[in-house]
Short mmCIF file of C-alpha atoms in Angstrom, two decimals:
data_model
loop_
_atom_site.label_atom_id
_atom_site.label_comp_id
_atom_site.label_asym_id
_atom_site.label_seq_id
_atom_site.Cartn_x
_atom_site.Cartn_y
_atom_site.Cartn_z
CA UNK A 1 105.23 -118.90 25.32
CA UNK A 2 103.19 -117.99 22.34
CA UNK A 3 100.08 -116.03 21.37
CA UNK A 4 97.73 -117.21 18.49
CA UNK A 5 93.88 -116.32 17.86
CA UNK A 6 91.51 -117.82 15.19
CA UNK A 7 88.50 -115.85 14.83
CA UNK A 8 85.10 -116.47 13.47
CA UNK A 9 83.37 -113.83 11.66
CA UNK A 10 80.14 -113.99 9.42
CA UNK A 11 82.49 -112.92 6.55
CA UNK A 12 85.13 -115.66 7.04
CA UNK A 13 88.07 -116.31 9.34
CA UNK A 14 91.06 -114.56 10.58
CA UNK A 15 94.18 -115.85 11.92
CA UNK A 16 96.96 -114.31 13.83
CA UNK A 17 100.03 -115.63 15.71
CA UNK A 18 103.41 -114.18 17.03
CA UNK A 19 106.78 -115.47 15.98
CA UNK A 20 108.59 -115.64 19.18
CA UNK A 21 109.97 -118.86 20.97
CA UNK A 22 111.93 -119.13 23.93
CA UNK A 23 113.55 -121.64 26.05
CA UNK A 24 114.21 -119.56 29.12
CA UNK A 25 114.20 -115.55 28.88
CA UNK A 26 118.03 -116.09 27.69
CA UNK A 27 117.20 -118.36 24.65
CA UNK A 28 114.46 -116.61 22.19
CA UNK A 29 114.17 -117.19 18.53
CA UNK A 30 111.92 -116.39 15.86
CA UNK A 31 109.74 -119.26 14.00
CA UNK A 32 106.74 -119.16 12.01
CA UNK A 33 103.41 -120.60 13.87
CA UNK A 34 101.11 -119.89 11.05
CA UNK A 35 100.74 -122.45 8.09
CA UNK A 36 98.55 -122.90 5.22
CA UNK A 37 97.72 -125.42 2.84
CA UNK A 38 95.65 -124.72 -0.03
CA UNK A 39 94.09 -126.05 -3.30
CA UNK A 40 92.84 -123.07 -4.67
CA UNK A 41 89.32 -123.28 -5.80
CA UNK A 42 88.66 -126.29 -3.67
CA UNK A 43 89.86 -125.60 -0.11
CA UNK A 44 92.18 -123.67 2.24
CA UNK A 45 93.37 -124.97 5.38
CA UNK A 46 95.04 -122.93 8.16
CA UNK A 47 97.00 -124.04 11.33
CA UNK A 48 98.24 -121.89 14.16
CA UNK A 49 100.64 -123.70 16.83
CA UNK A 50 101.63 -123.22 20.15
CA UNK A 51 103.59 -125.33 22.76
CA UNK A 52 106.87 -127.51 22.28
CA UNK A 53 108.55 -126.20 18.85
CA UNK A 54 109.82 -129.65 18.15
CA UNK A 55 106.32 -131.45 18.44
CA UNK A 56 104.59 -128.67 16.33
CA UNK A 57 107.25 -128.64 13.54
CA UNK A 58 107.20 -132.54 13.61
CA UNK A 59 103.38 -132.16 12.99
CA UNK A 60 103.60 -129.69 10.14
CA UNK A 61 106.45 -132.05 8.57
CA UNK A 62 103.83 -134.84 8.82
CA UNK A 63 101.22 -133.16 7.32
CA UNK A 64 103.68 -132.01 4.52
CA UNK A 65 104.49 -135.52 4.16
CA UNK A 66 108.21 -134.92 4.43
CA UNK A 67 108.98 -138.49 5.32
CA UNK A 68 108.29 -139.26 1.51
CA UNK A 69 110.29 -138.23 -1.37
CA UNK A 70 109.57 -135.08 -2.80
CA UNK A 71 107.54 -136.36 -5.82
CA UNK A 72 105.64 -138.42 -3.64
CA UNK A 73 104.44 -135.85 -1.38
CA UNK A 74 100.70 -135.48 -1.41
CA UNK A 75 99.40 -133.96 1.81
CA UNK A 76 96.41 -136.23 3.03
CA UNK A 77 94.78 -133.17 4.44
CA UNK A 78 94.61 -131.91 0.91
CA UNK A 79 92.48 -135.12 0.06
CA UNK A 80 90.17 -135.35 3.44
CA UNK A 81 86.65 -135.11 2.48
CA UNK A 82 85.89 -132.54 5.37
CA UNK A 83 87.27 -129.95 7.92
CA UNK A 84 86.05 -132.50 10.69
CA UNK A 85 88.28 -135.23 8.90
CA UNK A 86 91.19 -132.84 8.77
CA UNK A 87 90.72 -132.07 12.54
CA UNK A 88 90.79 -135.68 13.24
CA UNK A 89 93.84 -136.58 11.19
CA UNK A 90 95.73 -133.44 12.95
CA UNK A 91 94.70 -134.28 16.18
CA UNK A 92 96.02 -138.17 15.97
CA UNK A 93 99.19 -136.83 14.44
CA UNK A 94 99.80 -134.45 17.36
CA UNK A 95 98.59 -137.14 19.63
CA UNK A 96 101.20 -139.39 18.17
CA UNK A 97 104.02 -137.27 18.13
CA UNK A 98 103.71 -136.28 21.75
CA UNK A 99 103.41 -139.79 22.76
CA UNK A 100 106.60 -140.87 20.89
CA UNK A 101 108.48 -138.18 22.53
CA UNK A 102 107.35 -138.89 26.13
CA UNK A 103 109.00 -141.96 26.98
CA UNK A 104 106.44 -142.79 29.88
CA UNK A 105 103.59 -142.21 27.60
CA UNK A 106 102.36 -139.20 29.80
CA UNK A 107 100.62 -136.68 27.96
CA UNK A 108 99.16 -134.23 30.33
CA UNK A 109 101.27 -131.40 31.62
CA UNK A 110 104.22 -133.07 29.39
CA UNK A 111 106.98 -130.59 28.24
CA UNK A 112 106.26 -131.93 24.78
CA UNK A 113 102.70 -130.57 24.68
CA UNK A 114 101.40 -128.61 22.16
CA UNK A 115 98.00 -127.06 21.07
CA UNK A 116 96.80 -126.33 17.69
CA UNK A 117 94.02 -124.00 16.25
CA UNK A 118 92.78 -125.36 12.70
CA UNK A 119 90.59 -123.40 10.49
CA UNK A 120 89.29 -123.44 6.89
CA UNK A 121 86.79 -124.51 4.41
CA UNK A 122 86.48 -127.43 1.90
CA UNK A 123 84.10 -127.20 -0.99
CA UNK A 124 80.76 -128.58 0.19
CA UNK A 125 81.11 -127.40 3.65
CA UNK A 126 80.95 -124.21 5.63
CA UNK A 127 84.13 -122.60 7.06
CA UNK A 128 85.08 -124.50 10.39
CA UNK A 129 87.29 -123.53 13.22
CA UNK A 130 88.78 -126.07 15.59
CA UNK A 131 90.88 -125.89 18.48
CA UNK A 132 93.13 -129.41 19.17
CA UNK A 133 94.28 -130.49 22.40
CA UNK A 134 97.54 -132.39 23.03
CA UNK A 135 95.30 -135.57 23.63
CA UNK A 136 94.25 -135.31 19.83
CA UNK A 137 90.54 -134.39 20.88
CA UNK A 138 89.00 -131.41 19.66
CA UNK A 139 86.38 -128.41 20.01
CA UNK A 140 84.63 -126.31 17.17
CA UNK A 141 84.03 -122.95 17.69
CA UNK A 142 80.24 -121.87 17.45
CA UNK A 143 78.11 -118.60 17.85
CA UNK A 144 78.75 -118.94 21.83
CA UNK A 145 82.31 -118.94 21.63
CA UNK A 146 83.33 -117.82 18.11
CA UNK A 147 87.16 -117.62 18.61
CA UNK A 148 90.01 -119.72 20.27
CA UNK A 149 93.24 -118.28 21.66
CA UNK A 150 96.14 -120.53 22.67
CA UNK A 151 99.50 -119.72 24.41
CA UNK A 152 99.47 -116.63 26.46
CA UNK A 153 95.76 -116.02 26.42
CA UNK A 154 94.73 -113.96 29.40
CA UNK A 155 96.10 -110.39 28.79
CA UNK A 156 94.32 -110.22 25.48
CA UNK A 157 91.29 -111.78 26.23
CA UNK A 158 89.35 -108.99 27.92
CA UNK A 159 89.25 -107.00 24.90
CA UNK A 160 88.21 -109.64 22.49
CA UNK A 161 85.22 -110.37 24.88
CA UNK A 162 84.06 -106.70 24.85
CA UNK A 163 84.51 -105.70 21.40
CA UNK A 164 84.04 -108.85 19.00
CA UNK A 165 81.25 -108.64 16.96
CA UNK A 166 80.48 -111.58 14.53
CA UNK A 167 79.64 -108.97 12.05
CA UNK A 168 82.85 -107.37 11.86
CA UNK A 169 84.90 -106.70 8.71
CA UNK A 170 88.52 -108.20 8.36
CA UNK A 171 89.75 -104.69 8.84
CA UNK A 172 87.82 -104.34 12.07
CA UNK A 173 88.82 -107.82 13.28
CA UNK A 174 92.46 -107.07 12.46
CA UNK A 175 92.27 -104.03 14.33
CA UNK A 176 91.04 -105.75 17.29
CA UNK A 177 93.59 -108.42 17.18
CA UNK A 178 96.38 -105.84 17.14
CA UNK A 179 95.01 -104.49 20.30
CA UNK A 180 94.75 -107.88 21.86
CA UNK A 181 98.47 -108.85 20.76
CA UNK A 182 99.64 -105.60 21.82
CA UNK A 183 98.41 -105.87 25.25
CA UNK A 184 99.94 -109.41 25.52
CA UNK A 185 103.26 -108.36 24.33
CA UNK A 186 103.46 -105.31 26.62
CA UNK A 187 103.06 -107.82 29.66
CA UNK A 188 104.64 -111.11 28.65
CA UNK A 189 108.32 -110.97 27.02
CA UNK A 190 107.75 -114.40 25.78
CA UNK A 191 105.18 -113.20 23.16
CA UNK A 192 107.00 -111.03 20.61
CA UNK A 193 106.99 -109.42 17.16
CA UNK A 194 106.71 -109.60 14.19
CA UNK A 195 102.93 -111.01 13.71
CA UNK A 196 101.82 -113.38 11.25
CA UNK A 197 98.14 -112.39 10.04
CA UNK A 198 95.86 -114.25 7.49
CA UNK A 199 92.48 -114.01 6.43
CA UNK A 200 90.12 -116.28 4.69
CA UNK A 201 86.60 -115.21 3.00
CA UNK A 202 83.95 -117.55 3.32
CA UNK A 203 83.26 -119.51 -0.07
CA UNK A 204 86.19 -117.77 -1.59
CA UNK A 205 88.46 -121.07 -1.57
CA UNK A 206 91.57 -118.98 -1.88
CA UNK A 207 93.97 -117.61 0.62
CA UNK A 208 92.85 -114.10 1.50
CA UNK A 209 95.11 -111.49 2.79
CA UNK A 210 98.45 -112.76 4.24
CA UNK A 211 100.95 -110.16 5.84
CA UNK A 212 103.99 -110.32 8.24
CA UNK A 213 103.72 -107.40 10.57
CA UNK A 214 106.96 -105.99 12.03
CA UNK A 215 107.78 -103.75 14.87
CA UNK A 216 108.15 -100.63 12.43
CA UNK A 217 104.82 -101.36 10.91
CA UNK A 218 103.31 -98.01 11.13
CA UNK A 219 99.74 -98.99 11.56
CA UNK A 220 100.90 -101.21 14.40
CA UNK A 221 102.71 -98.63 16.16
CA UNK A 222 99.74 -96.23 15.82
CA UNK A 223 97.50 -99.01 17.78
CA UNK A 224 100.06 -99.46 20.09
CA UNK A 225 100.86 -95.94 21.08
CA UNK A 226 96.96 -94.76 20.45
CA UNK A 227 95.64 -97.53 22.67
CA UNK A 228 97.29 -96.01 25.95
CA UNK A 229 95.58 -92.64 25.49
CA UNK A 230 92.52 -94.25 24.07
CA UNK A 231 92.27 -96.59 27.28
CA UNK A 232 92.71 -93.54 29.40
CA UNK A 233 89.91 -91.71 27.84
CA UNK A 234 87.77 -94.50 28.33
CA UNK A 235 88.69 -94.58 31.79
CA UNK A 236 88.16 -91.02 32.34
CA UNK A 237 84.69 -91.23 30.43
CA UNK A 238 83.81 -93.90 33.45
CA UNK A 239 81.45 -91.79 36.19
CA UNK A 240 83.89 -90.87 39.09
CA UNK A 241 83.97 -92.66 42.34
CA UNK A 242 83.20 -90.76 45.69
CA UNK A 243 83.61 -92.26 49.12
CA UNK B 1 91.70 -118.48 42.80
CA UNK B 2 91.78 -115.22 44.32
CA UNK B 3 92.55 -111.48 42.86
CA UNK B 4 94.22 -108.93 45.08
CA UNK B 5 96.06 -105.65 44.44
CA UNK B 6 97.98 -103.44 46.55
CA UNK B 7 98.74 -99.83 44.99
CA UNK B 8 101.20 -97.38 46.15
CA UNK B 9 100.11 -93.92 45.41
CA UNK B 10 101.88 -90.48 46.40
CA UNK B 11 98.86 -89.95 48.75
CA UNK B 12 99.17 -93.41 50.31
CA UNK B 13 97.98 -96.91 49.76
CA UNK B 14 95.14 -98.66 48.51
CA UNK B 15 94.21 -102.12 48.78
CA UNK B 16 91.48 -104.38 47.31
CA UNK B 17 90.68 -108.20 47.30
CA UNK B 18 87.90 -110.40 46.23
CA UNK B 19 86.25 -112.66 48.58
CA UNK B 20 85.83 -115.64 46.55
CA UNK B 21 87.51 -118.96 47.65
CA UNK B 22 87.22 -122.54 45.64
CA UNK B 23 88.20 -126.07 45.63
CA UNK B 24 87.13 -126.90 42.19
CA UNK B 25 84.41 -124.85 40.55
CA UNK B 26 81.57 -126.68 42.39
CA UNK B 27 82.83 -125.64 45.70
CA UNK B 28 82.93 -122.16 46.26
CA UNK B 29 82.78 -120.03 49.23
CA UNK B 30 83.35 -116.64 50.56
CA UNK B 31 86.29 -115.51 52.80
CA UNK B 32 87.86 -112.55 53.75
CA UNK B 33 91.30 -111.82 52.27
CA UNK B 34 91.96 -108.20 53.50
CA UNK B 35 93.04 -107.92 57.16
CA UNK B 36 94.16 -104.93 59.23
CA UNK B 37 95.86 -104.29 62.55
CA UNK B 38 96.14 -100.81 63.82
CA UNK B 39 97.09 -98.71 66.71
CA UNK B 40 95.33 -95.39 65.65
CA UNK B 41 98.25 -92.51 65.91
CA UNK B 42 101.10 -95.12 65.81
CA UNK B 43 100.79 -97.74 62.89
CA UNK B 44 98.44 -99.13 60.37
CA UNK B 45 99.36 -102.61 58.88
CA UNK B 46 97.12 -104.08 56.22
CA UNK B 47 97.53 -107.57 54.70
CA UNK B 48 96.04 -109.08 51.39
CA UNK B 49 96.27 -112.79 51.17
CA UNK B 50 96.16 -115.53 47.78
CA UNK B 51 96.72 -118.93 47.98
CA UNK B 52 95.73 -121.89 50.30
CA UNK B 53 92.90 -120.82 52.70
CA UNK B 54 94.08 -123.00 55.48
CA UNK B 55 97.79 -121.50 55.30
CA UNK B 56 96.50 -117.96 55.09
CA UNK B 57 94.20 -118.35 58.10
CA UNK B 58 96.83 -119.98 60.14
CA UNK B 59 99.15 -117.06 59.25
CA UNK B 60 96.41 -114.41 60.40
CA UNK B 61 95.81 -116.57 63.54
CA UNK B 62 99.42 -116.60 64.32
CA UNK B 63 99.78 -112.62 63.92
CA UNK B 64 96.49 -112.43 66.20
CA UNK B 65 98.41 -114.71 68.76
CA UNK B 66 95.35 -116.84 68.84
CA UNK B 67 97.77 -119.69 70.20
CA UNK B 68 97.35 -117.46 73.79
CA UNK B 69 94.66 -117.21 76.16
CA UNK B 70 92.79 -113.98 74.83
CA UNK B 71 94.02 -111.55 77.84
CA UNK B 72 97.76 -112.43 76.73
CA UNK B 73 97.36 -111.65 73.15
CA UNK B 74 99.44 -108.95 71.99
CA UNK B 75 100.42 -109.02 68.17
CA UNK B 76 104.11 -108.68 67.74
CA UNK B 77 103.53 -106.93 64.37
CA UNK B 78 101.92 -104.31 66.96
CA UNK B 79 105.37 -103.86 68.70
CA UNK B 80 107.78 -104.18 65.57
CA UNK B 81 110.03 -101.29 65.18
CA UNK B 82 109.56 -101.10 61.30
CA UNK B 83 107.26 -102.29 58.39
CA UNK B 84 110.38 -104.18 57.18
CA UNK B 85 110.61 -106.02 60.41
CA UNK B 86 106.76 -106.87 59.99
CA UNK B 87 107.52 -108.01 56.53
CA UNK B 88 110.24 -110.38 57.86
CA UNK B 89 108.00 -111.60 60.75
CA UNK B 90 105.20 -112.51 58.33
CA UNK B 91 107.22 -114.17 56.06
CA UNK B 92 108.95 -116.37 58.45
CA UNK B 93 105.41 -117.15 59.51
CA UNK B 94 104.24 -117.97 56.42
CA UNK B 95 107.16 -120.11 55.47
CA UNK B 96 106.86 -122.08 58.65
CA UNK B 97 103.07 -122.76 58.16
CA UNK B 98 103.81 -124.11 54.66
CA UNK B 99 106.65 -126.20 55.81
CA UNK B 100 104.66 -127.82 58.75
CA UNK B 101 101.79 -128.65 56.38
CA UNK B 102 104.24 -130.11 53.72
CA UNK B 103 105.39 -133.53 55.24
CA UNK B 104 108.42 -133.66 52.72
CA UNK B 105 109.36 -130.05 53.26
CA UNK B 106 108.62 -129.03 49.75
CA UNK B 107 107.58 -125.64 49.25
CA UNK B 108 107.85 -124.59 45.49
CA UNK B 109 104.67 -125.56 43.55
CA UNK B 110 103.22 -126.96 47.01
CA UNK B 111 99.60 -127.00 47.22
CA UNK B 112 99.84 -125.06 50.53
CA UNK B 113 101.33 -122.27 48.94
CA UNK B 114 100.29 -118.72 49.80
CA UNK B 115 101.57 -115.02 48.78
CA UNK B 116 101.01 -112.12 50.79
CA UNK B 117 100.80 -108.23 50.03
CA UNK B 118 101.70 -106.22 53.09
CA UNK B 119 101.56 -102.56 53.33
CA UNK B 120 101.27 -99.97 55.99
CA UNK B 121 103.04 -97.33 57.91
CA UNK B 122 104.59 -97.23 61.32
CA UNK B 123 105.43 -93.80 62.86
CA UNK B 124 109.00 -92.87 61.98
CA UNK B 125 109.04 -94.39 58.72
CA UNK B 126 107.07 -93.93 55.24
CA UNK B 127 104.34 -95.93 54.05
CA UNK B 128 105.80 -99.09 52.65
CA UNK B 129 104.25 -101.83 50.39
CA UNK B 130 105.85 -105.36 50.19
CA UNK B 131 105.14 -108.73 48.25
CA UNK B 132 105.74 -111.95 50.36
CA UNK B 133 106.64 -115.23 48.79
CA UNK B 134 105.78 -118.91 50.18
CA UNK B 135 109.59 -118.94 50.67
CA UNK B 136 109.27 -116.35 53.37
CA UNK B 137 111.25 -113.62 51.28
CA UNK B 138 109.97 -110.44 49.82
CA UNK B 139 109.92 -107.55 47.48
CA UNK B 140 109.15 -103.79 48.15
CA UNK B 141 107.18 -101.69 45.70
CA UNK B 142 109.41 -98.86 44.25
CA UNK B 143 108.69 -95.95 41.84
CA UNK B 144 109.31 -98.36 39.00
CA UNK B 145 107.01 -101.05 40.22
CA UNK B 146 104.27 -99.28 42.45
CA UNK B 147 101.81 -102.00 42.83
CA UNK B 148 101.46 -105.77 43.33
CA UNK B 149 98.93 -108.24 42.33
CA UNK B 150 98.48 -111.57 43.62
CA UNK B 151 96.42 -114.63 42.57
CA UNK B 152 94.76 -114.34 38.90
CA UNK B 153 96.68 -111.30 37.91
CA UNK B 154 96.85 -111.57 34.06
CA UNK B 155 93.28 -110.20 32.75
CA UNK B 156 93.19 -107.20 34.78
CA UNK B 157 96.84 -106.04 34.69
CA UNK B 158 97.01 -104.19 31.16
CA UNK B 159 94.61 -101.66 32.54
CA UNK B 160 96.77 -100.95 35.53
CA UNK B 161 99.78 -100.84 33.35
CA UNK B 162 98.33 -98.19 31.13
CA UNK B 163 96.20 -96.15 33.54
CA UNK B 164 97.83 -96.05 36.65
CA UNK B 165 99.42 -92.76 37.82
CA UNK B 166 101.19 -92.33 41.26
CA UNK B 167 99.69 -88.65 41.36
CA UNK B 168 96.17 -90.32 41.57
CA UNK B 169 93.50 -89.58 44.16
CA UNK B 170 92.23 -92.53 46.00
CA UNK B 171 88.97 -92.13 44.12
CA UNK B 172 90.62 -92.40 40.92
CA UNK B 173 92.65 -95.39 42.15
CA UNK B 174 89.37 -97.19 43.41
CA UNK B 175 87.99 -96.53 40.02
CA UNK B 176 90.86 -98.18 38.16
CA UNK B 177 90.83 -101.27 40.29
CA UNK B 178 86.99 -101.64 39.80
CA UNK B 179 87.84 -101.82 36.20
CA UNK B 180 90.85 -104.16 36.74
CA UNK B 181 88.65 -106.56 38.92
CA UNK B 182 85.42 -106.24 36.56
CA UNK B 183 87.84 -107.54 33.80
CA UNK B 184 89.22 -110.34 35.94
CA UNK B 185 85.66 -111.45 37.24
CA UNK B 186 84.23 -111.54 33.72
CA UNK B 187 86.90 -113.85 32.75
CA UNK B 188 87.59 -116.24 35.62
CA UNK B 189 84.89 -117.69 37.61
CA UNK B 190 87.20 -118.15 40.51
CA UNK B 191 87.54 -114.52 41.07
CA UNK B 192 84.17 -113.07 42.72
CA UNK B 193 82.00 -110.40 44.36
CA UNK B 194 81.90 -108.74 46.77
CA UNK B 195 85.16 -107.15 46.90
CA UNK B 196 86.85 -105.37 50.04
CA UNK B 197 88.44 -102.10 49.88
CA UNK B 198 90.77 -100.13 51.91
CA UNK B 199 92.76 -96.77 51.67
CA UNK B 200 95.48 -95.58 53.95
CA UNK B 201 96.37 -91.81 53.70
CA UNK B 202 100.06 -91.21 54.28
CA UNK B 203 101.06 -89.91 57.67
CA UNK B 204 97.33 -90.40 58.95
CA UNK B 205 97.85 -93.48 61.02
CA UNK B 206 94.77 -94.32 61.15
CA UNK B 207 92.52 -96.87 58.76
CA UNK B 208 91.28 -94.64 55.89
CA UNK B 209 88.07 -95.69 54.00
CA UNK B 210 86.82 -99.34 54.19
CA UNK B 211 84.04 -100.78 52.14
CA UNK B 212 82.66 -103.85 51.29
CA UNK B 213 81.59 -103.53 47.64
CA UNK B 214 78.58 -105.92 46.71
CA UNK B 215 77.20 -107.12 43.25
CA UNK B 216 74.38 -104.60 43.61
CA UNK B 217 76.70 -101.63 44.47
CA UNK B 218 75.20 -98.80 41.96
CA UNK B 219 78.88 -97.69 41.43
CA UNK B 220 80.56 -100.97 40.59
CA UNK B 221 77.55 -101.83 38.36
CA UNK B 222 77.88 -98.47 36.49
CA UNK B 223 81.70 -99.18 36.06
CA UNK B 224 80.98 -102.89 34.96
CA UNK B 225 78.50 -101.94 32.21
CA UNK B 226 79.99 -98.71 31.20
CA UNK B 227 83.21 -100.03 30.60
CA UNK B 228 82.12 -102.31 27.72
CA UNK B 229 80.89 -99.28 26.10
CA UNK B 230 83.92 -97.05 26.99
CA UNK B 231 86.28 -99.81 25.56
CA UNK B 232 84.26 -99.98 22.44
CA UNK B 233 84.57 -96.42 21.94
CA UNK B 234 88.24 -96.37 22.51
CA UNK B 235 88.45 -98.96 20.17
CA UNK B 236 86.52 -97.04 17.39
CA UNK B 237 88.74 -94.14 18.16
CA UNK B 238 91.78 -95.99 17.06
CA UNK B 239 92.75 -95.44 13.40
CA UNK B 240 91.02 -97.84 11.14
CA UNK B 241 93.07 -100.68 9.38
CA UNK B 242 93.07 -101.21 5.45
CA UNK B 243 94.65 -103.98 3.65
#
């Protein structure tokens, strides 16, 4: 399993992913699930992946054009005129990779499935955030649904629903995501530290903050330990029930 | 979907269930999922059900011995010598009902599947709480795992993990379950009000509090509305993040 979140703020975009992959509980590994392509001053494109690791790694390699000799590589998503076009390209790649791996052509519920969150900005357009499905089609985040989650989404969802504000600073958004990830990590063994974090500030056309958060990160530890007490205080602050 | 929780406290047992059943999102109904059999002074047995409604209703009818004429009905779980034996009887009924409905004899992932939380006390034994699987086998709650959830368990789990204490009063436990159910109801359309609530006080051998909590219940509304603010306060109380 996996847990990744892409958040759209007024100030820009925030991405966070865990790094655990597993095939059964007795075979866990650490892999990056957050990938960025950038042409400073022109475009920044970030991708979060969940699902079959062979599928998502192939999609990343195809975007990187690793089928070509190193000197001929020129990722076409760095040429695409719009984020919408990038989402279409990535969606088509994802669908084709899954189709190739599934001999019967089945896609739904295939074990080769993967889902992608894609966000970024290309000069001339606004920052945009998409969720791409295994079938290659996709949704765009809106004011009504300003964030996407993929992987193990449920444990960490209530706190985002309750505490997200579009006017949040990047720092507040990272704190919110830490709480959401901590709740998930405590409940599901297949989501694990370290976390990858990246921000993108609107109209900056360069990668914002990038950080790998390890299990001994003092701030993460303070959130993880403090949230239990904070939740208990919140719980105690509610009016008491009487039969 | 469904959401039910059975909690083991030092003081006794607490059960809560929603009442929504659905077959697709356009076909929702309201059905009871909390059932109690009691012989005051001797035993109290409570059951929570999740899964295929035809299966769970059949199990309840079999326990009630509705295959017999009304005057001959004498539920054998009211004769069983121990809660363990009750769990075995109910597990066997559940397995047989599922097997009968599944022509191929398949059980795992069958759409006729159901899961049951069973708890109570029979004079001579301690209060006990079980989770019964579609295959008819079962787990018992222990000090390490003092509660069971069935149905849509994920959204409401983090708060129980963080705030449950075995020494809680019934009132505090009900407040905790209200928060857990509210988080689930806000995230999953297939879990819905009203809620059924029942407590059992250890060694009382009679049904404790029983209540149906409707959407206009003033206390439920105060928890539902207050929890968002309480969570935000808890979130703000955490140390701030800085890049």
